[in-house]
Coordinates of C-alpha atoms in Angstrom, one line a residue:
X1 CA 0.0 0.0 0.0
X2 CA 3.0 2.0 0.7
X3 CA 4.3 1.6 -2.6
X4 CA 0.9 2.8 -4.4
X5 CA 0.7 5.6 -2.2
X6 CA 4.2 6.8 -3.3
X7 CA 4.1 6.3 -6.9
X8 CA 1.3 9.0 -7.0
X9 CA 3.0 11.4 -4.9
X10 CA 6.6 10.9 -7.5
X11 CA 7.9 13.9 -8.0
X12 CA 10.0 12.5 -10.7
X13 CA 9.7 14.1 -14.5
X14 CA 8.1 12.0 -16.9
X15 CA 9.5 8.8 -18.6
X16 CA 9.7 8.5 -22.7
X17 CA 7.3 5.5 -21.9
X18 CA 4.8 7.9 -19.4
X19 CA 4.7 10.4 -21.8
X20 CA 3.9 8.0 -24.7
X21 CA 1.0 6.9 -22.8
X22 CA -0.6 10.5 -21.5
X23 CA -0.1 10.9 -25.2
X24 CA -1.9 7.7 -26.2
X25 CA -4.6 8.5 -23.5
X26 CA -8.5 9.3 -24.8
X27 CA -9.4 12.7 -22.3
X28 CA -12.4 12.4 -24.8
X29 CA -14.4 10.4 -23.3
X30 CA -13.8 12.2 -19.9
X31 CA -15.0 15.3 -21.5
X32 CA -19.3 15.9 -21.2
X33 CA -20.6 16.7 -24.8
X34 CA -20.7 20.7 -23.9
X35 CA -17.2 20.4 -22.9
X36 CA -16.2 18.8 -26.3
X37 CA -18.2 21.5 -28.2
X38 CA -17.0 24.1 -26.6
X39 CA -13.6 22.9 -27.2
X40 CA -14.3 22.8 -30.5
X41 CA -15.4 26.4 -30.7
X42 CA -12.4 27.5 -29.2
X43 CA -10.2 25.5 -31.4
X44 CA -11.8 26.8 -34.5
X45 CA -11.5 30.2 -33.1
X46 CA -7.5 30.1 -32.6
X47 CA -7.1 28.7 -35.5
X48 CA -9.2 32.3 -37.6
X49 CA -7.2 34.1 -35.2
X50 CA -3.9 32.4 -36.4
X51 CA -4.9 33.0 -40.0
X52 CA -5.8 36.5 -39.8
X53 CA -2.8 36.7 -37.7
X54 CA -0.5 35.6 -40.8
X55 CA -2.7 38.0 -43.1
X56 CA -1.6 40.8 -41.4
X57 CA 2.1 40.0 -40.9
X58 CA 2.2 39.3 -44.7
X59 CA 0.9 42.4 -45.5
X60 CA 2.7 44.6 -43.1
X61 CA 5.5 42.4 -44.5
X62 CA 5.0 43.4 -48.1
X63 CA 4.6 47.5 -46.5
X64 CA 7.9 47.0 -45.3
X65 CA 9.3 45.8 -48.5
X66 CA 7.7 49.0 -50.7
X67 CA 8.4 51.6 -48.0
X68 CA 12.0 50.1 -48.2
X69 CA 11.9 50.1 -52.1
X70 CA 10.9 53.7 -52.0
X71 CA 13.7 54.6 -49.9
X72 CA 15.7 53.2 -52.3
X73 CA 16.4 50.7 -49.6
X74 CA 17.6 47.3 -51.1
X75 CA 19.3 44.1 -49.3
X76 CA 22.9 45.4 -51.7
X77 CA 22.2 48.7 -49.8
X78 CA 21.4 47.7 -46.4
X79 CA 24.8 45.1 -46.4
X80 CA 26.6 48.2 -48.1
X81 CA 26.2 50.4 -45.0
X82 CA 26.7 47.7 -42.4
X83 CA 29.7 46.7 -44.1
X84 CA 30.9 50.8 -44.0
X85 CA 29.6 51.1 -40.6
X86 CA 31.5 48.3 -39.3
X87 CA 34.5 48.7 -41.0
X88 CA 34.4 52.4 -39.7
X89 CA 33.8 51.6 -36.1
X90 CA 37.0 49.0 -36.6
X91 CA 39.1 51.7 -37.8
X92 CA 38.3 53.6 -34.4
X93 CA 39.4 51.0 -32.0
X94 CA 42.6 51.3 -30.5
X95 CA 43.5 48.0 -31.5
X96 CA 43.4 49.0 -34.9
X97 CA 45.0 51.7 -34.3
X98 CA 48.1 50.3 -32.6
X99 CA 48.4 47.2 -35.2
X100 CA 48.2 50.3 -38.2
X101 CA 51.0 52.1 -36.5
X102 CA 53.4 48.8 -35.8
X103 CA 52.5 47.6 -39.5
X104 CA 53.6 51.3 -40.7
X105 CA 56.2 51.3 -38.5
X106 CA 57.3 47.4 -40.4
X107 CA 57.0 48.7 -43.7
X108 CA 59.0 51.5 -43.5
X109 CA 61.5 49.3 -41.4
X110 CA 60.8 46.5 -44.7
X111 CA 61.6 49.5 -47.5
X112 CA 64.6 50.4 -45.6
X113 CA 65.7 47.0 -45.9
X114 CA 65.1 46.3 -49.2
X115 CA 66.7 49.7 -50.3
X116 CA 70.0 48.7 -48.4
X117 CA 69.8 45.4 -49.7
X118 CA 69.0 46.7 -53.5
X119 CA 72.1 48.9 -52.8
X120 CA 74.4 46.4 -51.7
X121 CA 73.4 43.6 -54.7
X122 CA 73.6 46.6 -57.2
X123 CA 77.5 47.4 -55.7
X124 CA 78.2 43.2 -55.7
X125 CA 77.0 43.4 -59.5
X126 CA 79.4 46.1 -60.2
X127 CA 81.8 44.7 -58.6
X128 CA 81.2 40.8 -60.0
X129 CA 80.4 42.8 -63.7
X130 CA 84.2 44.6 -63.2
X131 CA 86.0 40.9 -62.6
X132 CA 83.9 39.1 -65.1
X133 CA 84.7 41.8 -67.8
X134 CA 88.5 40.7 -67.1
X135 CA 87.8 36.6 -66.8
X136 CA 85.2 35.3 -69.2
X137 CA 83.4 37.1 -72.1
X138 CA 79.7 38.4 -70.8
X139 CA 77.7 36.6 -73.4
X140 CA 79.0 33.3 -72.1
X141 CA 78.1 34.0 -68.5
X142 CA 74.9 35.3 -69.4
X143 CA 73.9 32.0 -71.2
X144 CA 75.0 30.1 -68.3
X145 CA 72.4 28.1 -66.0
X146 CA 73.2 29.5 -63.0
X147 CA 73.0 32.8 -63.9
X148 CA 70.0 32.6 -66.0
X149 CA 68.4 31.0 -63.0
X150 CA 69.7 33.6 -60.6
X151 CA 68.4 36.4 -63.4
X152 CA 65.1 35.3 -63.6
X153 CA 64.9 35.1 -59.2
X154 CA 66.3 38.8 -59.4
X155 CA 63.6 39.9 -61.6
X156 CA 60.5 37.8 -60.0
X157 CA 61.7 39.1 -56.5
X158 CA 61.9 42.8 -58.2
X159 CA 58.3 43.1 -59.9
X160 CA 56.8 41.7 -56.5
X161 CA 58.2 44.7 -54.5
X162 CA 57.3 47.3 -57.3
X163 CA 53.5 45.8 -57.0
X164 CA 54.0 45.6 -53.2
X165 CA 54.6 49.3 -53.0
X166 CA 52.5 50.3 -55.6
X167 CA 49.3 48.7 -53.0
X168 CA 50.6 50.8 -50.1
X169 CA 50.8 54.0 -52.0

């Protein structure tokens, strides 16, 4: 008796099994014949309600969407000025900030570089071009694998830089 008693005080949630049979369960024939029509009524009721409900949104829906069209709003429009919105409020952060100022600060370190390195390959040619005028005849060299391979590194390496700093100007 103990035992029946507590299994309908449980204050354990439902089972997969309990709920399949609540679900299964026919409240129907607990409900008097008023009871069932006035369900009814109210069930057909929500239901007009629901539809009218989507009526409305629809049209306020299609509202929206000529008010917007009038405005000369579109969806290439609206993503324009979030996109410019947002990329201005990033430019304002000071984490921007700081990371534009270091990656200035690189690129003018980076130039530098490059211009001393430029300067010191262009003095190594003169030089190289002085003793190689005095050793072997230029047409030869200039045939030769190694420097045809080390002509055509010179020039790939050169035309990357001139389109690198092209971009920052």
């Amino acid at each position: 008796m103990e035992a029946q008693a507590r299994g309908l005080l449980e204050t354990e949630p439902l089972q997969g099994r309990d709920e399949d049979t609540v679900a299964s369960a026919d409240f129907s024939s607990m409900l008097s014949e008023e009871e069932r029509e006035e369900l009814k009524a109210e069930l057909v009721q929500l239901e007009d309600e629901i539809t009218t409900l989507r009526q409305v949104l629809s049209a306020k829906e299609r509202h929206l969407v000529e008010i917007k069209q009038k405005l000369g709003m579109n969806l290439m429009n609206e993503l324009k000025q979030n996109f410019s919105k947002s990329w201005h409020d990033m430019q304002t952060t000071t984490a921007y900030k700081k990371t534009h100022e270091t990656l200035s600060h690189a690129g003018q370190k980076a130039t530098a570089a490059f211009s001393n390195v430029g300067t010191a390959i262009s003095k190594k040619f003169g030089d190289m071009s002085y003793s190689i005028r005095h050793s072997i005849s230029m047409p030869a060299m200039r045939n030769s694998p190694t420097f045809k391979s080390f002509e055509e590194r010179v020039e790939t390496t050169v035309t990357s830089l001139k389109v690198f700093f092209r971009r920052r100007r």
